[in-house]
Coordinates of C-alpha atoms and ligand atoms in Angstrom, one line a residue:
X340 CA -55.6 0.4 21.2
X341 CA -57.5 -2.6 22.6
X342 CA -60.2 -2.7 25.2
X343 CA -61.1 -5.7 27.2
X344 CA -64.5 -7.2 26.5
X345 CA -66.9 -6.8 29.5
X346 CA -66.6 -10.3 30.8
X347 CA -62.8 -9.9 31.1
X348 CA -63.1 -6.4 32.6
X349 CA -60.3 -5.7 35.0
X350 CA -62.3 -3.4 37.2
X351 CA -63.2 -3.9 40.8
X352 CA -66.4 -5.8 41.3
X353 CA -68.7 -3.1 42.8
X354 CA -70.6 -4.3 45.9
X355 CA -74.0 -2.8 46.2
X356 CA -73.2 0.9 46.7
X357 CA -75.1 3.6 48.5
X358 CA -77.2 5.8 46.1
X359 CA -75.0 8.9 46.6
X360 CA -72.0 7.2 45.0
X361 CA -73.9 7.4 41.7
X362 CA -75.7 10.7 42.1
X363 CA -75.1 14.0 40.4
X364 CA -75.7 17.0 42.7
X365 CA -77.3 20.3 41.5
X366 CA -76.6 23.3 43.7
X367 CA -79.4 25.8 44.1
X368 CA -79.3 29.2 45.8
X369 CA -83.0 29.6 46.6
X370 CA -82.8 33.4 46.4
X371 CA -81.8 33.3 42.8
X372 CA -83.5 30.3 41.3
X373 CA -87.1 31.1 40.7
X374 CA -89.5 33.6 42.4
X375 CA -92.9 32.1 42.8
X376 CA -94.3 34.8 45.2
X377 CA -93.5 37.7 42.8
X378 CA -91.5 39.8 45.3
X379 CA -88.3 39.7 43.3
X380 CA -86.7 37.1 45.7
X381 CA -86.4 33.5 44.7
X382 CA -88.2 31.1 47.2
X383 CA -88.8 27.5 48.1
X384 CA -92.1 27.4 46.2
X385 CA -90.1 28.6 43.2
X386 CA -87.8 25.5 43.4
X387 CA -90.9 23.3 43.8
X388 CA -92.3 24.9 40.6
X389 CA -89.1 23.9 38.7
X390 CA -88.8 20.3 39.9
X391 CA -89.9 19.0 36.6
X392 CA -87.2 20.9 34.9
X393 CA -84.6 19.4 37.3
X394 CA -86.0 15.9 36.9
X395 CA -85.8 16.2 33.1
X396 CA -82.3 17.6 33.3
X397 CA -81.4 14.3 34.9
X398 CA -79.6 15.3 38.1
X399 CA -80.2 13.2 41.2
X400 CA -79.7 15.4 44.2
X401 CA -80.5 19.0 45.0
X402 CA -78.3 20.9 47.4
X403 CA -80.0 24.0 48.8
X404 CA -77.9 26.8 50.2
X405 CA -79.2 28.2 53.5
X406 CA -82.8 29.3 53.6
X407 CA -83.1 29.5 57.4
X408 CA -84.2 32.6 59.3
X409 CA -81.3 35.1 59.0
X410 CA -80.5 38.8 58.9
X411 CA -79.0 37.9 55.4
X412 CA -75.8 39.8 56.0
X413 CA -74.0 36.8 54.5
X414 CA -77.0 35.6 52.5
X415 CA -78.2 33.0 54.9
X416 CA -74.8 31.8 56.2
X417 CA -75.5 34.0 59.2
X418 CA -78.3 32.0 60.8
X419 CA -80.6 33.4 63.4
X420 CA -82.8 30.4 63.8
X421 CA -81.7 27.0 62.5
X422 CA -85.3 25.6 62.7
X423 CA -87.2 28.2 60.8
X424 CA -87.4 29.2 57.1
X425 CA -86.7 32.9 56.4
X426 CA -90.0 34.7 55.7
X427 CA -88.8 35.7 52.2
X428 CA -88.2 32.1 51.2
X429 CA -91.6 30.8 52.5
X430 CA -92.5 28.5 55.4
X431 CA -91.8 25.0 56.8
X432 CA -94.9 23.9 54.9
X433 CA -93.3 25.1 51.6
X434 CA -90.2 23.2 52.6
X435 CA -92.2 20.0 53.2
X436 CA -93.9 20.4 49.8
X437 CA -90.5 20.9 48.1
X438 CA -89.1 17.8 49.7
X439 CA -92.2 15.7 49.0
X440 CA -92.3 16.9 45.4
X441 CA -88.6 16.1 45.0
X442 CA -88.9 12.6 46.5
X443 CA -91.9 11.8 44.3
X444 CA -89.7 12.5 41.3
X445 CA -86.8 10.5 42.6
X446 CA -84.8 13.5 43.5
X447 CA -83.0 13.8 46.9
X448 CA -82.5 17.0 48.9
X449 CA -79.4 18.0 50.8
X450 CA -79.3 21.0 53.1
X451 CA -76.5 23.3 54.0
X452 CA -75.5 22.9 57.6
X453 CA -73.6 25.8 59.1
X454 CA -72.1 24.2 62.2
X455 CA -69.3 26.6 62.7
X456 CA -71.1 29.8 63.6
X457 CA -74.4 31.6 64.1
X458 CA -75.5 35.1 63.3
X459 CA -74.8 37.6 66.1
X460 CA -78.5 38.0 66.2
X461 CA -79.1 34.3 67.2
X462 CA -80.6 34.2 70.7
X463 CA -77.7 32.1 71.9
X464 CA -75.2 34.9 71.1
X465 CA -77.6 37.6 72.3
X466 CA -77.5 35.8 75.7
X467 CA -73.8 35.0 75.6
X468 CA -73.0 38.7 75.0
X469 CA -74.9 39.7 78.1
X470 CA -71.9 39.1 80.3
X471 CA -69.1 36.9 81.5
X472 CA -71.3 35.0 83.9
X473 CA -74.2 34.4 81.5
X474 CA -75.0 30.6 81.4
X475 CA -74.7 30.7 77.6
X476 CA -71.4 32.6 77.6
X477 CA -69.3 29.5 77.0
X478 CA -71.3 28.6 73.9
X479 CA -69.0 30.9 71.9
X480 CA -65.2 31.3 72.0
X481 CA -64.5 34.2 74.4
X482 CA -61.0 35.2 75.7
X483 CA -59.3 38.0 77.6
X484 CA -57.0 40.1 75.5
X485 CA -53.3 40.1 75.8
X486 CA -51.9 41.7 78.9
X487 CA -51.1 44.1 80.3
X488 CA -54.2 46.0 79.4
X489 CA -56.1 43.3 77.5
X490 CA -56.5 45.6 74.6
X491 CA -54.6 43.4 72.1
X492 CA -56.4 40.3 70.7
X493 CA -55.7 37.0 72.5
X494 CA -53.8 35.4 69.6
X495 CA -52.4 36.4 66.2
X496 CA -55.0 34.3 64.3
X497 CA -56.4 35.6 61.1
X498 CA -59.9 34.7 60.0
X499 CA -60.5 32.7 56.8
X500 CA -61.2 35.9 55.0
X501 CA -58.0 37.6 56.0
X502 CA -58.8 40.1 58.7
X503 CA -58.3 39.8 62.4
X504 CA -60.7 37.0 63.6
X505 CA -61.0 38.3 67.2
X506 CA -63.5 41.0 67.9
X507 CA -63.6 43.2 71.0
X508 CA -66.8 43.3 73.1
X509 CA -66.8 46.6 75.1
X510 CA -69.5 45.4 77.5
X511 CA -67.5 42.6 78.9
X512 CA -64.0 43.7 78.0
X513 CA -63.4 40.3 76.3
X514 CA -62.8 39.2 72.7
X515 CA -64.9 36.7 70.7
X516 CA -63.6 34.6 67.8
X517 CA -65.2 34.6 64.3
X518 CA -63.6 32.6 61.6
X519 CA -65.6 34.3 58.9
X520 CA -67.2 37.8 59.2
X521 CA -67.5 39.7 62.6
X522 CA -71.3 39.2 62.7
X523 CA -70.8 35.4 62.5
X524 CA -69.4 34.4 65.9
X525 CA -67.9 30.9 66.2
X526 CA -69.6 28.3 68.4
X527 CA -67.5 26.6 71.0
X528 CA -67.4 22.9 70.1
X529 CA -65.4 22.2 73.3
X530 CA -68.7 22.8 75.1
X531 CA -70.8 19.5 75.1
X532 CA -74.0 21.5 75.3
X533 CA -73.1 23.1 71.9
X534 CA -72.4 19.8 70.4
X535 CA -75.7 18.4 71.7
X536 CA -77.7 21.4 70.5
X537 CA -76.2 21.2 67.0
X538 CA -76.8 17.5 66.7
X539 CA -80.4 18.2 67.8
X540 CA -80.7 20.5 64.8
X541 CA -79.4 17.8 62.6
X542 CA -82.1 15.4 64.0
X543 CA -84.8 18.1 63.4
X544 CA -84.0 18.2 59.6
X545 CA -83.5 14.4 59.4
X546 CA -87.0 14.1 60.7
X547 CA -88.2 16.2 57.8
X548 CA -86.8 13.8 55.4
X549 CA -83.6 15.4 54.1
X550 CA -81.1 13.1 52.4
X551 CA -77.8 14.6 53.6
X552 CA -75.9 17.7 54.5
X553 CA -73.3 20.0 53.0
X554 CA -71.1 21.1 55.9
X555 CA -70.0 24.7 55.7
X556 CA -66.3 25.5 56.5
X557 CA -66.2 22.3 58.4
X558 CA -62.4 22.4 59.1
X559 CA -62.9 25.5 61.2
X560 CA -65.1 24.0 63.9
X561 CA -62.5 23.9 66.7
X562 CA -59.4 26.0 67.6
X563 CA -56.3 25.1 69.5
X564 CA -57.3 24.4 73.2
X565 CA -54.3 26.4 74.5
X566 CA -54.7 29.3 72.2
X567 CA -51.2 29.3 70.8
X568 CA -50.3 31.7 68.0
X569 CA -50.2 30.6 64.3
X570 CA -46.8 30.4 62.7
X571 CA -45.8 32.8 59.9
X572 CA -46.0 32.0 56.2
X573 CA -45.0 33.8 53.0
X574 CA -48.3 33.1 51.3
X575 CA -50.9 35.8 51.1
X576 CA -53.7 34.5 48.8
X577 CA -55.6 31.5 50.1
X578 CA -55.6 28.5 47.7
X579 CA -56.2 24.8 47.7
X580 CA -52.5 24.2 47.3
X581 CA -51.3 25.3 50.7
X582 CA -52.9 25.9 54.1
X583 CA -50.8 29.1 54.3
X584 CA -52.7 32.4 53.7
X585 CA -52.6 36.0 54.8
X586 CA -49.0 35.5 55.9
X587 CA -49.7 32.8 58.4
X588 CA -50.1 29.0 58.7
X589 CA -53.4 28.5 60.5
X590 CA -52.3 25.3 62.2
X591 CA -53.8 26.5 65.5
X592 CA -57.0 28.0 64.1
X593 CA -58.0 25.3 61.6
X594 CA -57.9 21.5 61.1
X595 CA -57.8 20.5 64.8
X596 CA -57.9 16.7 65.4
X597 CA -60.9 17.2 67.7
X598 CA -62.9 18.3 64.7
X599 CA -62.6 14.8 63.3
X600 CA -63.9 13.4 66.6
X601 CA -67.0 15.5 66.4
X602 CA -67.5 14.5 62.7
X603 CA -67.3 10.8 63.8
X604 CA -70.2 11.6 66.2
X605 CA -72.2 13.3 63.5
X606 CA -71.6 10.5 61.1
X607 CA -72.8 7.9 63.6
X608 CA -75.9 9.9 64.1
X609 CA -76.6 10.1 60.4
X610 CA -75.9 6.5 59.7
X611 CA -77.8 5.1 62.6
X612 CA -80.8 7.4 62.2
X613 CA -83.7 5.6 60.6
X614 CA -82.1 3.1 58.3
X615 CA -82.2 5.5 55.3
X616 CA -78.9 6.1 53.6
X617 CA -77.7 9.7 53.6
X618 CA -74.5 11.5 52.9
X619 CA -72.2 14.3 54.3
X620 CA -70.1 16.5 52.1
X621 CA -67.7 18.9 53.6
X622 CA -66.3 22.2 52.6
X623 CA -62.6 22.1 53.4
X624 CA -60.5 24.6 51.5
X625 CA -57.1 22.9 51.9
X626 CA -54.5 20.8 50.0
X627 CA -55.8 17.4 48.8
X628 CA -54.2 15.3 51.6
X629 CA -55.8 17.6 54.3
X630 CA -59.2 17.5 52.6
X631 CA -58.9 13.8 52.3
X632 CA -58.3 13.4 56.1
X633 CA -61.8 14.5 56.7
X634 CA -63.1 11.4 55.0
X635 CA -61.1 9.1 57.3
X636 CA -59.0 6.3 55.8
X637 CA -61.9 4.3 54.6
X638 CA -64.7 6.9 54.3
X639 CA -65.7 6.5 57.9
X640 CA -66.0 10.2 58.5
X641 CA -67.4 12.5 55.8
X642 CA -68.6 10.6 52.7
X643 CA -67.3 13.3 50.4
X644 CA -65.3 16.6 50.5
X645 CA -65.4 19.3 47.9
X646 CA -62.2 19.3 45.8
X647 CA -61.6 22.8 44.5
X648 CA -58.5 22.3 42.4
X649 CA -60.8 21.9 39.3
X650 CA -62.2 25.4 39.8
X651 CA -59.2 27.1 38.2
X652 CA -57.9 24.2 36.2
X653 CA -57.1 25.2 32.6
X654 CA -59.0 22.9 30.2
X655 CA -55.8 21.3 28.8
X656 CA -54.9 17.7 28.4
X657 CA -51.9 17.7 30.7
X658 CA -53.7 19.4 33.5
X659 CA -56.8 17.2 33.3
X660 CA -54.6 14.1 33.3
X661 CA -52.6 15.4 36.3
X662 CA -55.7 16.2 38.3
X663 CA -57.3 12.8 37.6
X664 CA -54.1 11.1 38.7
X665 CA -54.0 13.1 41.9
X666 CA -57.6 12.3 42.6
X667 CA -57.1 8.6 41.9
X668 CA -54.1 8.5 44.2
X669 CA -55.7 10.4 47.1
X670 CA -59.2 9.1 46.8
X671 CA -59.0 5.3 46.0
X672 CA -62.1 3.3 46.5
X673 CA -64.1 3.3 48.7
X674 CA -63.3 7.0 48.8
X675 CA -64.7 9.2 46.0
X676 CA -63.5 12.5 44.6
X677 CA -65.9 15.3 43.7
X678 CA -66.0 17.4 40.6
X679 CA -66.7 21.1 41.2
X680 CA -66.3 23.8 38.6
X681 CA -68.4 26.6 40.0
X682 CA -70.3 27.5 43.2
X683 CA -71.9 30.4 45.0
X684 CA -68.5 31.8 46.1
X685 CA -66.4 31.6 43.0
X686 CA -66.1 32.7 39.4
X687 CA -68.5 30.8 37.1
X688 CA -66.6 28.3 35.0
X689 CA -67.9 29.4 31.6
X690 CA -66.3 32.8 32.3
X691 CA -63.0 31.1 32.9
X692 CA -63.5 29.3 29.6
X693 CA -63.8 32.6 27.7
X694 CA -67.6 32.1 27.3
X695 CA -66.9 29.4 24.8
X696 CA -69.7 26.9 24.6
X697 CA -67.7 24.2 22.9
X698 CA -65.2 24.2 25.8
X699 CA -68.1 24.3 28.2
X700 CA -69.5 21.1 26.6
X701 CA -66.1 19.4 26.9
X702 CA -65.9 20.5 30.5
X703 CA -69.3 18.9 31.1
X704 CA -68.1 15.7 29.5
X705 CA -65.2 15.6 31.9
X706 CA -67.3 16.4 34.9
X707 CA -69.9 13.8 34.1
X708 CA -67.6 11.0 33.0
X709 CA -64.6 11.1 35.4
X710 CA -64.8 9.0 38.6
X711 CA -66.4 11.1 41.4
X712 CA -69.6 12.9 42.3
X713 CA -70.3 15.9 40.1
X714 CA -71.6 19.1 41.6
X715 CA -73.4 21.3 39.0
X716 CA -74.1 24.9 40.0
X717 CA -77.4 26.3 39.0
X718 CA -77.1 27.9 35.5
X719 CA -73.9 26.0 34.7
X720 CA -75.9 23.8 32.4
X721 CA -77.0 26.7 30.3
X722 CA -73.6 28.5 30.3
X723 CA -74.8 31.3 32.5
X724 CA -71.9 33.8 32.6
X725 CA -70.5 35.6 35.6
X726 CA -72.4 38.9 35.9
X727 CA -70.3 42.1 36.1
X728 CA -71.7 44.3 38.8
X729 CA -70.4 47.6 40.2
X730 CA -68.5 47.0 43.5
X731 CA -69.9 50.2 45.0
X732 CA -73.3 48.5 45.1
X733 CA -72.3 45.1 46.3
X734 CA -74.7 43.3 48.6
X735 CA -72.1 40.6 49.5
X736 CA -71.1 41.1 53.1
X737 CA -67.6 39.8 52.3
X738 CA -67.1 42.4 49.6
X739 CA -68.3 45.4 51.6
X740 CA -64.7 46.3 52.5
X741 CA -64.1 47.0 48.8
X742 CA -67.1 49.2 48.3
X743 CA -65.1 52.4 48.4
X744 CA -62.2 51.2 46.4
X745 CA -61.6 52.6 43.0
X746 CA -62.8 50.1 40.3
X747 CA -59.3 50.0 38.8
X748 CA -57.9 48.7 42.1
X749 CA -60.7 46.2 42.5
X750 CA -59.9 44.9 39.0
X751 CA -56.2 44.6 39.8
X752 CA -56.9 42.7 43.0
X753 CA -59.3 40.5 41.1
X754 CA -56.6 39.7 38.6
X755 CA -54.0 38.9 41.3
X756 CA -56.5 36.7 43.2
X757 CA -57.6 35.0 40.0
X758 CA -61.3 35.2 41.1
X759 CA -64.2 37.6 41.5
X760 CA -64.1 39.6 44.7
X761 CA -67.8 40.3 44.6
X762 CA -69.9 37.1 45.2
X763 CA -73.0 38.8 43.9
X764 CA -71.6 38.3 40.4
X765 CA -72.0 34.5 40.5
X766 CA -75.4 34.7 42.2
X767 CA -77.4 36.4 39.6
X768 CA -80.9 35.0 38.9
X769 CA -81.4 32.0 36.7
X770 CA -82.1 32.8 33.1
X771 CA -85.4 30.9 32.4
X772 CA -86.6 32.8 29.3
X773 CA -86.2 35.9 27.2
X774 CA -89.0 37.6 29.1
X775 CA -88.3 40.6 31.2
X776 CA -86.2 39.7 34.3
X777 CA -85.2 36.5 32.4
X778 CA -88.4 34.8 33.6
X779 CA -87.0 34.7 37.1
X780 CA -89.7 36.9 38.6
X781 CA -92.8 38.7 37.1
X782 CA -92.1 41.6 34.8
X783 CA -93.5 44.1 37.3
X784 CA -91.2 42.9 40.1
X785 CA -87.8 44.2 40.8
X786 CA -85.3 41.3 41.2
X787 CA -83.2 41.4 44.4
X788 CA -80.1 41.7 42.2
X789 CA -79.7 42.7 38.6
X790 CA -80.4 40.0 36.1
X791 CA -77.3 39.8 33.9
X792 CA -77.8 41.1 30.3
X793 CA -77.8 38.7 27.2
X794 CA -80.4 36.6 28.9
X795 CA -82.4 35.5 25.9
X796 CA -79.7 33.6 23.9
X797 CA -78.6 31.5 26.9
X798 CA -81.9 31.0 28.6
X799 CA -83.5 27.6 29.4
X800 CA -86.3 28.4 27.0
X801 CA -83.9 29.2 24.1
X802 CA -81.9 26.0 24.6
X803 CA -84.6 23.5 25.5
X804 CA -85.6 22.5 22.0
X805 CA -82.2 22.9 20.5
X806 CA -80.3 19.6 20.3
X807 CA -77.0 21.5 19.7
X808 CA -77.3 23.6 22.9
X809 CA -75.2 23.2 26.0
X810 CA -78.3 22.3 28.0
X811 CA -79.1 19.4 25.6
X812 CA -75.5 18.3 25.9
X813 CA -75.8 18.1 29.7
X814 CA -79.0 16.2 29.4
X815 CA -77.4 13.6 27.0
X816 CA -74.4 13.1 29.3
X817 CA -76.5 12.8 32.4
X818 CA -78.7 10.3 30.6
X819 CA -75.7 8.3 29.5
X820 CA -74.3 8.4 33.0
X821 CA -77.5 7.0 34.4
X822 CA -77.6 4.3 31.8
X823 CA -74.0 3.2 32.4
X824 CA -72.9 1.6 35.7
X825 CA -69.3 1.9 34.5
X826 CA -69.7 5.7 34.0
X827 CA -71.5 6.3 37.2
X828 CA -69.6 4.1 39.6
X829 CA -66.8 2.1 37.8
X830 CA -63.1 2.1 38.4
X831 CA -61.0 4.5 36.3
X832 CA -57.8 3.8 34.5
X833 CA -56.1 6.6 32.6
X834 CA -54.6 5.9 29.2
X835 CA -50.9 6.9 28.9
X836 CA -50.4 10.2 27.0
X837 CA -48.1 8.3 24.6
X838 CA -51.1 6.1 23.4
X839 CA -53.0 9.2 22.3
X840 CA -52.4 12.2 20.1
X841 CA -51.4 15.5 21.7
X842 CA -54.2 17.3 23.4
X843 CA -56.4 14.2 23.9
X844 CA -57.2 12.6 27.3
X845 CA -58.5 9.1 27.5
X846 CA -59.6 6.9 30.3
X847 CA -61.5 3.7 30.8
X848 CA -64.3 3.2 33.3
X849 CA -64.9 -0.4 34.3
X850 CA -67.2 -2.5 36.3
X851 CA -66.6 -6.2 36.5
X852 CA -69.3 -8.8 36.1
X853 CA -70.6 -9.7 39.5
X854 CA -73.3 -12.2 40.4
X855 CA -76.2 -11.7 37.9
X856 CA -74.9 -8.3 36.9
X857 CA -73.0 -8.0 33.6
X858 CA -69.7 -6.1 33.5
X859 CA -69.2 -3.0 31.5
X860 CA -66.3 -1.1 30.0
X861 CA -66.5 2.3 28.5
X862 CA -63.8 4.4 26.9
X863 CA -63.9 8.2 27.4
X864 CA -62.0 10.4 24.9
X865 CA -61.7 14.2 25.5
X866 CA -60.1 16.3 22.8
X867 CA -58.9 19.3 24.9
X868 CA -57.7 21.3 21.9
X869 CA -59.2 23.4 19.1
X870 CA -58.0 21.1 16.3
X871 CA -59.2 17.7 15.0
X872 CA -57.4 14.7 16.4
X873 CA -57.4 11.2 15.0
X874 CA -57.5 8.2 17.3
X875 CA -57.1 4.7 16.1
X876 CA -59.6 2.4 17.6
X877 CA -58.7 -1.2 17.1
X878 CA -61.5 -2.8 19.0
X879 CA -64.4 -3.3 16.5
X880 CA -66.9 -3.8 19.3
X881 CA -66.8 -0.2 20.5
X882 CA -70.0 1.8 19.8
X883 CA -70.9 5.4 20.6
X884 CA -72.7 6.0 23.9
X885 CA -72.7 9.8 23.9
X886 CA -70.8 12.7 22.4
X887 CA -70.7 16.5 22.8
X888 CA -71.2 16.5 19.1
X889 CA -74.8 15.6 18.4
X890 CA -73.9 14.6 14.7
X891 CA -71.3 12.1 15.8
X892 CA -71.9 8.7 14.2
X893 CA -71.0 5.5 16.0
X894 CA -67.9 3.8 14.8
X895 CA -68.8 0.6 13.0
X896 CA -65.7 -1.3 13.7
X897 CA -62.0 -0.8 14.2
X898 CA -61.6 2.4 12.1
X899 CA -59.8 5.7 13.1
X900 CA -62.0 8.1 14.9
X901 CA -61.5 11.8 14.1
X902 CA -62.4 13.8 17.1
X903 CA -63.7 17.3 16.4
X904 CA -62.2 20.4 18.1
X905 CA -63.1 20.2 21.9
X906 CA -65.2 17.1 21.3
X907 CA -65.7 14.7 24.2
X908 CA -67.2 11.3 23.7
X909 CA -67.9 7.9 25.3
X910 CA -67.6 4.6 23.6
X911 CA -69.0 1.4 25.0
X912 CA -67.8 -2.1 24.3
X913 CA -70.5 -4.5 23.3
Ligands
LIG89 C1 -68.6 29.1 53.1 C2 -69.8 29.5 52.2 C3 -69.8 31.0 52.0 C4 -70.1 31.6 53.4 C5 -69.0 31.2 54.4 C6 -69.4 31.5 55.8 O1 -67.4 29.4 52.6 O2 -69.6 28.8 51.0 O3 -70.8 31.3 51.1 O4 -70.1 33.0 53.2 O5 -68.8 29.8 54.4 O6 -70.5 30.7 56.3

């Protein structure tokens, strides 16, 4: 195997790129990160208290899930007031201290923007619900039911979570549309006043210095203008492979072309705001080509979309290779893929990897070396497992419907769905130390949700000084990524499977020399199997940049490299 020397690098010369192309995002649920006030609920001051930890970890951007005023029936995704901080999370002053503290450490802050809906306690909906002639009625999606008596919902549309998305309002005898849960009525984006009001909210947070937004279920903003029915489908379980789910194809209730027109408006606002560069990342649960359409052909709409195919991807060479190829095909430069393995809605990745720390290290190596923006979910860097909590006590609004189900049935459905049905389980408090409550809140406080057992061995404190820990492995890869332009922003070319032993994935990341800047080539080798694998390296100039194995010695020139089980490493041409 031969690798081009840097000056001959075949990569694309990278023009000056915006900061977010090279960033690594760390997702924080404020409620579960760190409780500074001592009431058992994480808060904004808690995040500020942990900024040094985050800066030392080496991530670049913090994404905060919603902390706005809310009845918390969907843990903040049901917003009552977009401009206020929920009392349990602190105040606007706390937010300002957080953002200032983050910026002073070189960290960026991205907020969760829930454009699609509000809480039913939002004053707009309280007004709208007052009657058909209320001036704010049209801010939401209201329709008469089907004739003759109007007692049947206006269309056959199912919500994103499976049930009927239309809800009857006795007072006015009309139905309102809610893409998520009944207490989250959808805003009507066909009404210019709504669009204006939501863009004003964006301005409000831009003025407070935020560096971008994560857009919640952004492909749901608009519905078919003529309210036609959705077609039938054979699919029941939603997945990223098909738009079909719950036995219908939601072509009329999702992914409407007018949504892209609104996103163009939003993008123009963000880009033209005050000369600072910011980004938009969208949540679009859909097949790759549909997700990609939200970026526009050249990245002129959203900068990024979450790609969820990796969530369930088995850690096997063939699957990794296939996914990288698909991403490269669908997201060629200037588009960028994203690498997401866990989040606040889904099973934690380590629990899909059988709790195995070796595999978790290899997973991190993939996430931090493939082309794209990585999103690390809080606790992923310490291998925090999915908690197992009794469904009968779930606090997750989405899981309430299962509360009375026998556990055996819940377990069966969980198996069929391939995911947890209770989102509380991936939202357990961060394990900071072996103290009571995992150091998340003071020993005398009662955490809002149970702190999963086995805290001590996996806590931050237990791993911090241990160079063999998962946490140290994340830090090394994050450091290598920052030090290497090729790793953070270079082009990717996959090595043919035939060039490598079975089970090993290899790719080059390359930036060409441009102007004063030198080019760089790195070679990534990931051994996605539990046996040693020998790879012949014919280029004597390759040296070790980083490995999941802290004892790995750098090759000194042209020898065979024996990769350990589940080892991932990066070599750099000198
Ligand atoms: C998104 C969020 C999820 C929330 C839902 C409704 O899918 O990730 O947590 O419940 O939207 O806003």
